[in-house]
CSV table of C-alpha atoms in Angstrom, one decimal:
chain,number,residue,atom,x,y,z
A,1,MET,CA,0.1,0.1,0.0
A,2,ASP,CA,1.2,3.4,-0.7
A,3,PRO,CA,2.2,4.7,2.8
A,4,ALA,CA,0.7,8.1,2.1
A,5,SER,CA,-2.6,6.6,1.7
A,6,ASP,CA,-2.6,4.5,4.8
A,7,PRO,CA,-4.9,6.2,7.2
A,8,GLY,CA,-3.0,4.4,10.1
A,9,GLU,CA,0.2,5.8,9.2
A,10,ARG,CA,-1.3,9.4,8.7
A,11,GLU,CA,-3.0,9.1,12.1
A,12,ALA,CA,0.1,7.8,13.9
A,13,LEU,CA,2.2,10.7,12.2
A,14,ALA,CA,-0.3,13.4,13.0
A,15,ALA,CA,-0.1,12.1,16.6
A,16,LYS,CA,3.4,12.7,16.8
A,17,ARG,CA,3.4,16.4,16.1
A,18,PRO,CA,3.6,17.6,19.7
A,19,ALA,CA,6.6,15.4,20.3
A,20,LEU,CA,8.1,16.5,16.9
A,21,GLU,CA,7.7,20.0,17.8
A,22,CYS,CA,9.3,19.6,21.1
A,23,ARG,CA,12.2,18.2,19.1
A,24,ALA,CA,12.5,21.1,16.8
A,25,ARG,CA,12.6,23.6,19.7
A,26,LEU,CA,15.4,21.3,21.2
A,27,LEU,CA,17.4,21.5,18.0
A,28,ALA,CA,17.1,25.2,17.9
A,29,SER,CA,17.8,25.8,21.6
A,30,ILE,CA,21.1,23.6,21.3
A,31,ARG,CA,22.2,25.7,18.4
A,32,SER,CA,21.5,29.0,20.0
A,33,PHE,CA,23.3,27.8,23.2
A,34,PHE,CA,26.3,27.1,21.4
A,35,THR,CA,26.4,29.9,18.8
A,36,ALA,CA,25.8,32.4,21.7
A,37,ARG,CA,28.9,31.0,23.6
A,38,GLY,CA,31.2,31.2,20.4
A,39,PHE,CA,31.1,27.7,19.3
A,40,LEU,CA,31.4,27.3,15.5
A,41,GLU,CA,28.8,24.8,14.0
A,42,ILE,CA,30.6,22.6,11.6
A,43,GLU,CA,29.7,19.5,9.5
A,44,THR,CA,32.2,16.7,8.9
A,45,PRO,CA,31.9,13.8,6.6
A,46,VAL,CA,29.0,11.3,7.3
A,47,ARG,CA,30.6,8.6,5.1
A,48,VAL,CA,34.3,7.9,6.2
A,49,ALA,CA,37.1,5.7,5.1
A,50,THR,CA,38.2,5.3,9.0
A,51,PRO,CA,35.6,4.9,11.5
A,52,ALA,CA,36.9,5.3,15.2
A,53,LEU,CA,38.2,2.1,16.4
A,54,GLU,CA,36.0,1.0,19.4
A,55,LEU,CA,35.6,-2.5,20.6
A,56,HIS,CA,31.8,-2.4,21.0
A,57,ILE,CA,30.8,0.0,18.2
A,58,ASP,CA,30.3,-1.4,14.7
A,59,ALA,CA,30.2,0.6,11.7
A,60,GLU,CA,27.5,0.3,8.9
A,61,PRO,CA,29.5,-0.4,5.5
A,62,SER,CA,28.7,2.0,2.6
A,63,GLY,CA,30.2,0.8,-0.5
A,64,SER,CA,34.0,0.7,0.1
A,65,ALA,CA,33.8,3.1,3.1
A,66,TRP,CA,31.7,3.1,6.3
A,67,LEU,CA,28.9,5.6,7.9
A,68,ARG,CA,30.4,7.5,10.8
A,69,THR,CA,29.8,6.1,14.3
A,70,SER,CA,30.7,9.5,15.7
A,71,PRO,CA,32.2,12.6,14.3
A,72,GLU,CA,35.1,12.8,16.9
A,73,LEU,CA,38.1,12.1,14.8
A,74,HIS,CA,37.3,14.8,12.2
A,75,MET,CA,36.4,17.2,15.0
A,76,LYS,CA,39.6,16.7,16.7
A,77,ARG,CA,41.5,17.3,13.6
A,78,LEU,CA,40.1,20.8,13.4
A,79,LEU,CA,41.1,21.1,17.3
A,80,ALA,CA,44.7,20.3,16.3
A,81,ALA,CA,44.5,23.0,13.4
A,82,GLY,CA,43.7,25.7,16.0
A,83,TYR,CA,39.8,25.8,16.2
A,84,THR,CA,39.0,26.1,19.9
A,85,ARG,CA,35.2,25.9,20.3
A,86,LEU,CA,33.3,23.5,17.8
A,87,PHE,CA,30.1,21.8,17.9
A,88,GLN,CA,28.1,19.4,15.5
A,89,MET,CA,24.7,17.9,15.3
A,90,GLY,CA,24.0,15.4,12.9
A,91,PRO,CA,23.2,11.7,12.0
A,92,CYS,CA,25.6,8.9,13.2
A,93,PHE,CA,25.0,5.1,12.5
A,94,ARG,CA,25.6,2.1,14.5
A,95,MET,CA,25.1,-1.2,13.1
A,96,GLY,CA,22.8,-3.6,15.1
A,97,GLU,CA,21.6,-1.0,17.9
A,98,CYS,CA,18.0,-1.2,18.1
A,99,GLY,CA,15.7,-1.0,20.9
A,100,ARG,CA,13.6,1.3,23.1
A,101,LEU,CA,16.8,3.5,23.5
A,102,HIS,CA,18.8,2.5,20.4
A,103,HIS,CA,18.2,3.2,16.8
A,104,PRO,CA,20.9,2.3,14.1
A,105,GLU,CA,20.4,5.9,12.7
A,106,TYR,CA,20.4,8.5,15.5
A,107,THR,CA,21.4,12.3,15.9
A,108,MET,CA,24.3,13.0,18.1
A,109,LEU,CA,25.5,16.3,19.5
A,110,GLU,CA,29.2,16.5,20.0
A,111,TRP,CA,31.1,19.3,21.2
A,112,TYR,CA,34.7,20.4,22.1
A,113,ARG,CA,36.4,23.1,23.9
A,114,THR,CA,40.0,23.7,24.3
A,115,GLY,CA,41.8,24.8,27.7
A,116,THR,CA,39.3,22.6,29.7
A,117,ASP,CA,38.7,19.2,30.9
A,118,SER,CA,36.1,17.0,31.7
A,119,ARG,CA,34.9,19.1,34.4
A,120,GLY,CA,34.4,22.2,32.5
A,121,ILE,CA,32.6,20.1,29.9
A,122,LEU,CA,30.2,19.2,32.9
A,123,GLU,CA,29.6,22.8,33.4
A,124,ASP,CA,28.8,23.2,29.8
A,125,THR,CA,26.3,20.4,30.1
A,126,GLN,CA,24.5,21.6,33.0
A,127,ALA,CA,24.1,25.1,31.3
A,128,LEU,CA,23.0,23.3,28.0
A,129,LEU,CA,20.3,21.3,29.7
A,130,ARG,CA,19.0,24.1,31.8
A,131,GLN,CA,18.5,26.2,28.6
A,132,ALA,CA,17.1,23.4,26.6
A,133,VAL,CA,14.6,22.5,29.3
A,134,ARG,CA,13.5,26.3,29.5
A,135,ASP,CA,13.3,26.6,25.8
A,136,THR,CA,11.1,23.5,25.1
A,137,VAL,CA,9.0,22.9,28.0
A,138,GLY,CA,9.6,26.0,30.3
A,139,GLY,CA,10.9,25.8,33.8
A,140,ASP,CA,13.5,23.8,34.9
A,141,VAL,CA,12.0,20.5,35.2
A,142,ILE,CA,12.2,17.7,32.6
A,143,PRO,CA,8.8,15.7,32.6
A,144,ALA,CA,10.2,12.4,32.0
A,145,ARG,CA,8.2,9.1,32.1
A,146,THR,CA,10.0,7.9,35.5
A,147,GLY,CA,8.8,11.4,37.1
A,148,PRO,CA,9.9,15.1,37.1
A,149,VAL,CA,13.8,15.5,36.8
A,150,ALA,CA,14.9,19.0,38.4
A,151,VAL,CA,17.9,20.2,36.4
A,152,GLY,CA,18.2,23.5,38.1
A,153,GLY,CA,20.0,22.5,41.3
A,154,GLU,CA,23.1,20.4,42.3
A,155,TRP,CA,23.7,17.3,40.0
A,156,PRO,CA,25.1,14.5,42.2
A,157,VAL,CA,28.4,13.1,40.8
A,158,ILE,CA,29.3,9.5,41.9
A,159,THR,CA,32.4,7.8,41.2
A,160,VAL,CA,32.2,4.5,39.2
A,161,SER,CA,34.1,3.2,42.2
A,162,ASP,CA,31.9,4.3,44.7
A,163,ALA,CA,28.6,3.3,42.9
A,164,PHE,CA,29.9,-0.3,42.2
A,165,THR,CA,31.2,-0.9,45.7
A,166,ARG,CA,27.9,0.6,47.0
A,167,PHE,CA,25.3,-1.1,44.8
A,168,ALA,CA,27.2,-3.9,43.1
A,169,GLY,CA,29.6,-5.0,46.1
A,170,TRP,CA,33.0,-4.8,44.1
A,171,ASP,CA,35.2,-2.2,42.6
A,172,PRO,CA,35.8,-2.2,38.9
A,173,VAL,CA,38.7,0.3,39.3
A,174,ALA,CA,40.7,-2.1,41.5
A,175,ALA,CA,40.2,-5.0,39.3
A,176,TYR,CA,38.3,-4.7,36.0
A,177,GLU,CA,35.9,-7.5,34.5
A,178,ALA,CA,34.2,-6.2,31.3
A,179,ASP,CA,31.2,-8.7,31.4
A,180,ARG,CA,30.7,-8.3,34.9
A,181,PHE,CA,30.8,-4.4,34.8
A,182,GLU,CA,28.3,-4.2,32.0
A,183,LEU,CA,25.8,-6.8,33.7
A,184,ASP,CA,26.0,-4.9,37.1
A,185,LEU,CA,25.9,-1.6,35.4
A,186,MET,CA,22.5,-2.7,33.9
A,187,ARG,CA,21.1,-4.7,36.9
A,188,LYS,CA,22.6,-3.0,40.1
A,189,VAL,CA,24.0,0.4,39.4
A,190,GLU,CA,21.7,2.3,37.0
A,191,PRO,CA,18.7,1.4,38.8
A,192,ALA,CA,20.1,2.7,42.0
A,193,LEU,CA,20.8,6.2,40.6
A,194,PRO,CA,18.7,8.9,41.7
A,195,LEU,CA,15.8,9.8,39.2
A,196,ASP,CA,14.8,13.3,40.6
A,197,ARG,CA,17.9,15.0,39.3
A,198,PRO,CA,20.4,14.3,36.7
A,199,CYS,CA,23.3,12.3,38.0
A,200,VAL,CA,26.8,11.9,36.7
A,201,LEU,CA,28.8,8.5,37.0
A,202,ALA,CA,32.5,9.5,36.8
A,203,GLY,CA,36.0,8.2,36.8
A,204,TYR,CA,35.5,5.1,34.6
A,205,PRO,CA,38.1,2.2,34.9
A,206,ALA,CA,41.2,2.6,32.6
A,207,ALA,CA,40.2,-0.3,30.7
A,208,ALA,CA,37.0,1.6,29.7
A,209,ALA,CA,38.7,4.9,28.9
A,210,ALA,CA,37.9,4.7,25.3
A,211,LEU,CA,39.4,8.0,23.9
A,212,SER,CA,39.9,9.8,27.4
A,213,ARG,CA,42.9,10.6,29.4
A,214,LEU,CA,43.8,8.7,32.3
A,215,ASP,CA,43.9,10.8,35.5
A,216,PRO,CA,47.6,11.9,36.0
A,217,ALA,CA,47.0,11.4,39.8
A,218,ASP,CA,45.6,7.9,39.6
A,219,PRO,CA,46.3,6.3,36.0
A,220,ARG,CA,43.7,3.5,37.0
A,221,VAL,CA,41.0,5.8,36.5
A,222,ALA,CA,40.0,7.6,33.1
A,223,GLU,CA,38.7,11.2,33.1
A,224,ARG,CA,35.4,10.1,31.5
A,225,TRP,CA,31.9,10.6,32.9
A,226,GLU,CA,28.5,9.6,31.5
A,227,LEU,CA,25.3,11.7,32.4
A,228,TYR,CA,22.2,9.8,33.5
A,229,VAL,CA,18.8,11.8,33.3
A,230,GLY,CA,15.5,9.9,34.2
A,231,GLY,CA,17.6,6.5,34.2
A,232,VAL,CA,18.7,7.2,30.7
A,233,GLU,CA,22.3,7.3,29.6
A,234,LEU,CA,22.5,10.7,28.0
A,235,ALA,CA,25.8,12.0,27.4
A,236,ASN,CA,29.3,10.8,27.5
A,237,ALA,CA,32.3,13.2,27.9
A,238,TYR,CA,36.2,13.0,28.2
A,239,THR,CA,39.0,15.0,29.2
A,240,GLU,CA,40.4,14.1,25.7
A,241,LEU,CA,43.4,12.0,25.0
A,242,THR,CA,46.0,14.0,23.2
A,243,ASP,CA,49.1,12.0,23.6
A,244,ALA,CA,49.7,10.3,20.0
A,245,THR,CA,51.8,7.3,21.3
A,246,GLU,CA,49.2,6.5,23.7
A,247,GLN,CA,46.4,6.9,21.1
A,248,GLU,CA,48.1,4.6,18.7
A,249,ASN,CA,48.8,2.0,21.3
A,250,ARG,CA,45.2,1.9,22.2
A,251,PHE,CA,44.1,1.7,18.5
A,252,ARG,CA,46.2,-1.1,18.3
A,253,GLU,CA,45.2,-3.0,21.3
A,254,CYS,CA,41.6,-2.3,20.2
A,255,ALA,CA,42.2,-3.6,16.8
A,256,GLU,CA,43.7,-6.7,18.0
A,257,ALA,CA,40.7,-7.2,20.5
A,258,ARG,CA,38.1,-6.7,17.5
A,259,ARG,CA,40.1,-9.2,15.6
A,260,GLN,CA,39.8,-11.7,18.5
A,261,LEU,CA,36.0,-11.4,18.5
A,262,GLY,CA,35.9,-11.9,14.8
A,263,LYS,CA,34.7,-8.2,14.2
A,264,PRO,CA,35.9,-6.2,11.3
A,265,VAL,CA,39.0,-4.1,12.0
A,266,TYR,CA,38.9,-0.6,10.7
A,267,PRO,CA,42.1,1.0,9.5
A,268,VAL,CA,43.6,3.7,11.8
A,269,ASP,CA,43.0,7.2,10.5
A,270,PRO,CA,46.6,8.4,9.7
A,271,ASP,CA,45.6,12.0,9.3
A,272,PHE,CA,44.1,12.0,12.7
A,273,LEU,CA,47.3,10.3,14.3
A,274,SER,CA,49.4,13.0,12.5
A,275,ALA,CA,47.2,15.7,13.8
A,276,LEU,CA,47.8,14.4,17.3
A,277,LYS,CA,51.5,14.5,16.8
A,278,SER,CA,51.6,17.8,15.4
A,279,GLY,CA,50.1,19.0,18.7
A,280,MET,CA,46.7,19.0,20.0
A,281,PRO,CA,45.6,21.5,22.7
A,282,ALA,CA,44.3,20.1,26.2
A,283,CYS,CA,40.7,20.0,25.8
A,284,GLY,CA,37.5,18.2,26.7
A,285,GLY,CA,34.4,17.3,24.9
A,286,ALA,CA,31.1,15.5,25.0
A,287,ALA,CA,28.8,13.5,22.8
A,288,LEU,CA,25.0,13.7,23.7
A,289,GLY,CA,22.0,11.7,22.2
A,290,VAL,CA,19.8,14.3,21.0
A,291,ASP,CA,16.8,11.9,20.3
A,292,ARG,CA,17.1,10.4,24.0
A,293,LEU,CA,17.0,14.0,25.3
A,294,ALA,CA,14.0,14.9,23.0
A,295,MET,CA,12.3,11.7,24.5
A,296,LEU,CA,12.7,12.7,28.0
A,297,LEU,CA,11.4,16.3,27.2
A,298,ALA,CA,8.6,14.8,25.6
A,299,GLY,CA,7.6,12.8,28.4
A,300,ALA,CA,8.0,9.6,26.5
A,301,ASP,CA,9.6,6.1,27.2
A,302,SER,CA,10.9,5.2,23.6
A,303,LEU,CA,12.5,6.9,20.8
A,304,ASP,CA,9.4,6.0,18.7
A,305,ALA,CA,7.9,9.2,20.0
A,306,VAL,CA,10.4,11.5,18.6
A,307,MET,CA,11.6,10.2,15.5
A,308,ALA,CA,9.0,10.7,12.6
A,309,PHE,CA,10.0,7.4,10.9
A,310,ARG,CA,11.5,4.4,12.9
B,1,MET,CA,22.6,-23.1,12.8
B,2,PRO,CA,21.7,-21.9,16.1
B,3,TYR,CA,20.6,-18.2,16.6
B,4,ASN,CA,22.9,-15.4,17.3
B,5,ALA,CA,22.0,-13.1,20.1
B,6,ALA,CA,21.1,-10.5,17.4
B,7,ASP,CA,18.4,-12.7,16.0
B,8,LEU,CA,16.5,-12.6,19.4
B,9,ARG,CA,13.1,-11.1,19.4
B,10,LYS,CA,9.7,-11.1,21.1
B,11,GLY,CA,7.9,-14.2,19.8
B,12,LEU,CA,10.9,-16.3,18.8
B,13,LYS,CA,11.0,-19.9,19.7
B,14,VAL,CA,14.3,-21.2,21.2
B,15,GLU,CA,15.6,-24.0,23.0
B,16,VAL,CA,17.2,-23.7,26.4
B,17,ASP,CA,18.7,-26.6,28.4
B,18,GLY,CA,17.0,-28.9,25.8
B,19,GLN,CA,13.7,-27.4,26.5
B,20,PRO,CA,11.2,-25.5,24.3
B,21,TYR,CA,10.7,-21.7,25.1
B,22,LEU,CA,8.9,-18.8,23.7
B,23,ILE,CA,10.6,-15.3,24.2
B,24,THR,CA,7.5,-13.4,25.6
B,25,GLU,CA,9.5,-10.1,26.4
B,26,PHE,CA,12.6,-8.8,24.9
B,27,SER,CA,14.9,-5.5,25.3
B,28,PHE,CA,18.2,-4.5,23.9
B,29,TYR,CA,20.5,-2.8,26.3
B,30,LYS,CA,23.9,-1.2,25.6
B,31,PRO,CA,26.1,1.1,27.6
B,32,GLY,CA,27.5,3.7,25.0
B,33,LYS,CA,31.0,2.2,25.1
B,34,GLY,CA,30.1,-1.3,26.3
B,35,ALA,CA,29.0,-4.6,24.9
B,36,ALA,CA,25.2,-5.2,24.2
B,37,ILE,CA,22.9,-7.2,26.4
B,38,TYR,CA,19.9,-9.0,24.9
B,39,ASN,CA,17.6,-9.4,27.8
B,40,CYS,CA,14.7,-12.0,27.4
B,41,ARG,CA,11.9,-13.4,29.4
B,42,ILE,CA,11.3,-16.9,28.2
B,43,LYS,CA,8.4,-19.0,28.9
B,44,HIS,CA,8.3,-23.0,28.6
B,45,MET,CA,6.1,-24.0,26.0
B,46,VAL,CA,4.6,-26.9,27.9
B,47,THR,CA,4.7,-26.0,31.6
B,48,GLY,CA,4.4,-22.0,31.0
B,49,GLY,CA,7.1,-21.5,33.6
B,50,THR,CA,9.3,-18.4,33.0
B,51,GLN,CA,12.6,-17.2,33.5
B,52,THR,CA,14.8,-14.3,32.5
B,53,LYS,CA,18.0,-14.5,30.4
B,54,ALA,CA,20.5,-12.0,29.6
B,55,TYR,CA,22.6,-13.0,26.5
B,56,ARG,CA,25.8,-11.1,25.0
B,57,SER,CA,26.7,-10.4,21.6
B,58,ASN,CA,29.0,-13.7,21.0
B,59,ASP,CA,26.3,-16.1,22.5
B,60,THR,CA,24.6,-18.6,20.4
B,61,ILE,CA,21.2,-19.8,21.2
B,62,ASP,CA,19.7,-23.2,20.1
B,63,LYS,CA,16.9,-23.4,17.6
B,64,PRO,CA,14.2,-25.9,19.0
B,65,GLU,CA,13.6,-29.0,16.7
B,66,LEU,CA,10.0,-28.2,16.1
B,67,GLU,CA,7.7,-29.8,13.4
B,68,GLU,CA,3.9,-29.3,12.8
B,69,LYS,CA,1.7,-32.1,11.7
B,70,ASN,CA,-1.9,-31.9,10.2
B,71,VAL,CA,-3.7,-34.7,11.9
B,72,THR,CA,-7.4,-35.8,12.2
B,73,TYR,CA,-9.0,-36.8,15.6
B,74,SER,CA,-10.1,-40.5,15.8
B,75,TYR,CA,-10.7,-41.7,19.4
B,76,ALA,CA,-9.7,-41.2,23.1
B,77,LYS,CA,-7.9,-44.2,24.8
B,78,ASP,CA,-6.8,-44.0,28.5
B,79,ASP,CA,-5.1,-40.9,29.1
B,80,GLN,CA,-4.1,-40.5,25.4
B,81,PHE,CA,-6.2,-39.0,22.5
B,82,ILE,CA,-5.5,-40.9,19.1
B,83,PHE,CA,-5.2,-38.9,15.9
B,84,THR,CA,-4.2,-39.9,12.5
B,85,ASP,CA,-1.7,-38.1,10.4
B,86,GLU,CA,-1.7,-37.5,6.4
B,87,ASN,CA,0.1,-40.9,6.1
B,88,PHE,CA,-2.7,-42.7,8.1
B,89,GLU,CA,-0.2,-43.3,11.0
B,90,GLU,CA,-1.7,-43.0,14.5
B,91,VAL,CA,-0.3,-39.9,16.5
B,92,SER,CA,-1.0,-40.0,20.3
B,93,VAL,CA,-1.3,-36.8,22.2
B,94,PRO,CA,-1.5,-36.9,26.2
B,95,THR,CA,-4.5,-35.4,27.7
B,96,ALA,CA,-2.3,-33.1,29.9
B,97,ILE,CA,-1.1,-31.4,26.4
B,98,LEU,CA,-4.6,-31.0,25.5
B,99,GLY,CA,-6.0,-29.6,28.5
B,100,ASP,CA,-9.6,-28.3,28.1
B,101,LYS,CA,-9.1,-28.5,24.4
B,102,GLN,CA,-10.1,-32.2,24.8
B,103,TYR,CA,-13.7,-31.2,25.4
B,104,PHE,CA,-13.8,-29.3,22.3
B,105,LEU,CA,-12.7,-32.3,19.9
B,106,GLN,CA,-15.1,-33.9,17.4
B,107,ASP,CA,-14.9,-36.9,15.4
B,108,ASN,CA,-12.7,-36.4,12.4
B,109,VAL,CA,-12.1,-32.7,13.1
B,110,GLU,CA,-8.8,-31.5,11.8
B,111,CYS,CA,-6.0,-30.3,14.2
B,112,MET,CA,-2.6,-29.3,14.1
B,113,VAL,CA,0.0,-30.9,16.5
B,114,LEU,CA,3.4,-29.2,17.3
B,115,PHE,CA,6.2,-31.6,18.1
B,116,HIS,CA,9.5,-30.8,20.1
B,117,ARG,CA,12.2,-33.5,19.3
B,118,GLY,CA,9.2,-35.9,18.3
B,119,GLN,CA,7.3,-35.3,21.3
B,120,PRO,CA,3.8,-33.7,21.1
B,121,ILE,CA,3.9,-30.2,23.2
B,122,ASP,CA,0.8,-28.3,21.8
B,123,ILE,CA,-2.4,-28.7,19.6
B,124,THR,CA,-4.3,-26.2,17.8
B,125,LEU,CA,-8.0,-26.9,17.1
B,126,PRO,CA,-10.2,-25.1,14.5
B,127,ASN,CA,-10.9,-21.7,16.3
B,128,PHE,CA,-14.7,-22.5,16.7
B,129,VAL,CA,-16.5,-25.5,17.6
B,130,ILE,CA,-20.5,-26.2,17.8
B,131,LYS,CA,-21.4,-28.3,21.0
B,132,THR,CA,-24.7,-29.0,22.6
B,133,ILE,CA,-25.7,-27.7,25.9
B,134,LEU,CA,-26.5,-31.1,28.0
B,135,GLU,CA,-27.3,-29.5,31.2
B,136,THR,CA,-28.1,-25.9,32.4
B,137,GLU,CA,-30.8,-24.2,34.8
B,138,PRO,CA,-34.0,-23.3,32.9
B,139,GLY,CA,-33.2,-20.2,30.9
B,140,ALA,CA,-35.1,-16.9,31.1
B,141,ARG,CA,-36.3,-16.9,27.4
B,142,GLY,CA,-37.2,-13.2,27.5
B,143,ASN,CA,-33.9,-12.1,28.9
B,144,THR,CA,-31.8,-11.2,25.8
B,145,ALA,CA,-28.9,-9.7,28.0
B,146,THR,CA,-25.7,-11.4,26.8
B,147,ASN,CA,-23.8,-10.0,30.0
B,148,VAL,CA,-25.7,-12.0,32.6
B,149,LEU,CA,-24.0,-15.7,32.5
B,150,LYS,CA,-25.0,-19.0,34.2
B,151,PRO,CA,-23.1,-22.4,34.1
B,152,ALA,CA,-23.8,-24.9,31.3
B,153,LYS,CA,-22.4,-28.2,30.9
B,154,ILE,CA,-21.3,-29.7,27.5
B,155,GLU,CA,-20.1,-33.4,26.4
B,156,GLY,CA,-17.4,-34.6,28.8
B,157,GLY,CA,-18.6,-32.2,31.7
B,158,TYR,CA,-17.0,-29.3,30.7
B,159,GLU,CA,-18.6,-26.1,32.3
B,160,ILE,CA,-18.9,-23.0,30.5
B,161,ALA,CA,-20.6,-19.7,31.2
B,162,VAL,CA,-23.7,-19.0,28.8
B,163,PRO,CA,-26.1,-16.2,28.8
B,164,LEU,CA,-29.5,-16.7,30.6
B,165,PHE,CA,-31.4,-17.3,27.4
B,166,CYS,CA,-29.6,-20.4,26.7
B,167,VAL,CA,-31.4,-23.7,27.2
B,168,GLN,CA,-30.7,-27.4,27.5
B,169,GLY,CA,-30.4,-29.1,24.2
B,170,GLU,CA,-29.5,-26.0,22.4
B,171,LYS,CA,-26.4,-25.7,20.1
B,172,ILE,CA,-23.5,-23.0,21.0
B,173,LYS,CA,-20.4,-21.9,19.3
B,174,ILE,CA,-17.4,-22.1,21.5
B,175,ASP,CA,-14.0,-20.3,20.9
B,176,THR,CA,-11.5,-23.2,21.5
B,177,ARG,CA,-8.5,-21.0,22.0
B,178,THR,CA,-10.2,-19.3,25.2
B,179,GLY,CA,-12.8,-22.1,25.9
B,180,THR,CA,-15.5,-19.3,26.0
B,181,PHE,CA,-19.0,-18.9,24.7
B,182,VAL,CA,-19.3,-17.0,21.5
B,183,GLU,CA,-23.0,-17.3,20.4
B,184,ARG,CA,-25.9,-19.5,20.2
B,185,VAL,CA,-26.4,-21.5,16.9
B,186,LEU,CA,-30.0,-21.3,15.6
B,187,LYS,CA,-31.3,-23.6,13.1
């Protein structure tokens, strides 16, 4: 049947209008937030020769190339070239990720700022969320499905070490076990996080550092945090790793781990590594799931509500 | 070939510890930088017992060896119901598998039996069956309300709730999936 003539689809799409309007206000709010703070909006390639190497993120092939899983590597090349404040909002693709909070094609916001670290990025995130709530639903409360989330006050920051020790009975920073970490995160830690305020899980074990810098004072811990709002993992932030040698080592280890799991191994981006070698300034950055934030603001419990087509 | 974790979804039939299960709930979980977890609630296809399972990306899940056979009902013997298949071979289905459906069988009715590893585990009857009321309290003939019910017995002693206007000797249509009254069959 021609979808346009399917009355069921027409009704379903029409019913989504309030949520889609909320989403549109969110996009406008994010752009005005960063533009007013001197961030340059950029667009980097969606189809890439070298997706970022991560153990558990799989890229969708596109001919002889791939669709980006994040714009991170291109944005960092711009930072190495002297740009100091950048943001980008656009489609990213992750193969096989589909569920209430996942869709293989989704909208990601990434921003980077030189001269700061993951703590400075948390301040950005707090200001961004407060403005986004004001501009989309008014006031300072997200009407999430799990109950109101007050973004105005203090946001508790809990270390991964404390959260796991308290709620799961072990410390993954002292001794990391990947499978157990993920299962306990799902079953024990996330359900114990507060729902009435945004909450930050900070200081990931070095083994789960991804592209973040290790804490110079305690190299067992990565300067990485994840933001939870209404039980939903919403944003991931780093003090960015700027050391080219360490980056190259992590890529090599990740490539080997992917090979052992029988996953495709993407080539390492030589331009990204030479940009790091040429000298990348100290910086922090974050990636935020725009669809998930729109879902929370619309009071929905699935991405279905805020994606016109899914 | 077994299933991969990525194949799992609600409604899929799987085999766990050699037993057949149906996935009744499914959810995909994945921390941004971590490996996916495929959460399933599974229901045993015979006992109805449920449990939860969390599969990881590299897990494989067995496919149950299921076979469907079209059969025709012949007769009951002891605690077995005997059917014949398309090759005129006898197929025995224990009473326990039929449950209340045993009361809805009729001579030569066509059914579908589901086998797991050669053992019958479920049977599907035609959706509707016509049965005669053998016993019920005298009806209030003038009462046409369909929401006021009284018990009635059909062959085999199965008790079914029927509207007040139904009388003994009358034929009624029953939904075999739910075991409930649908309508009176007037000649």
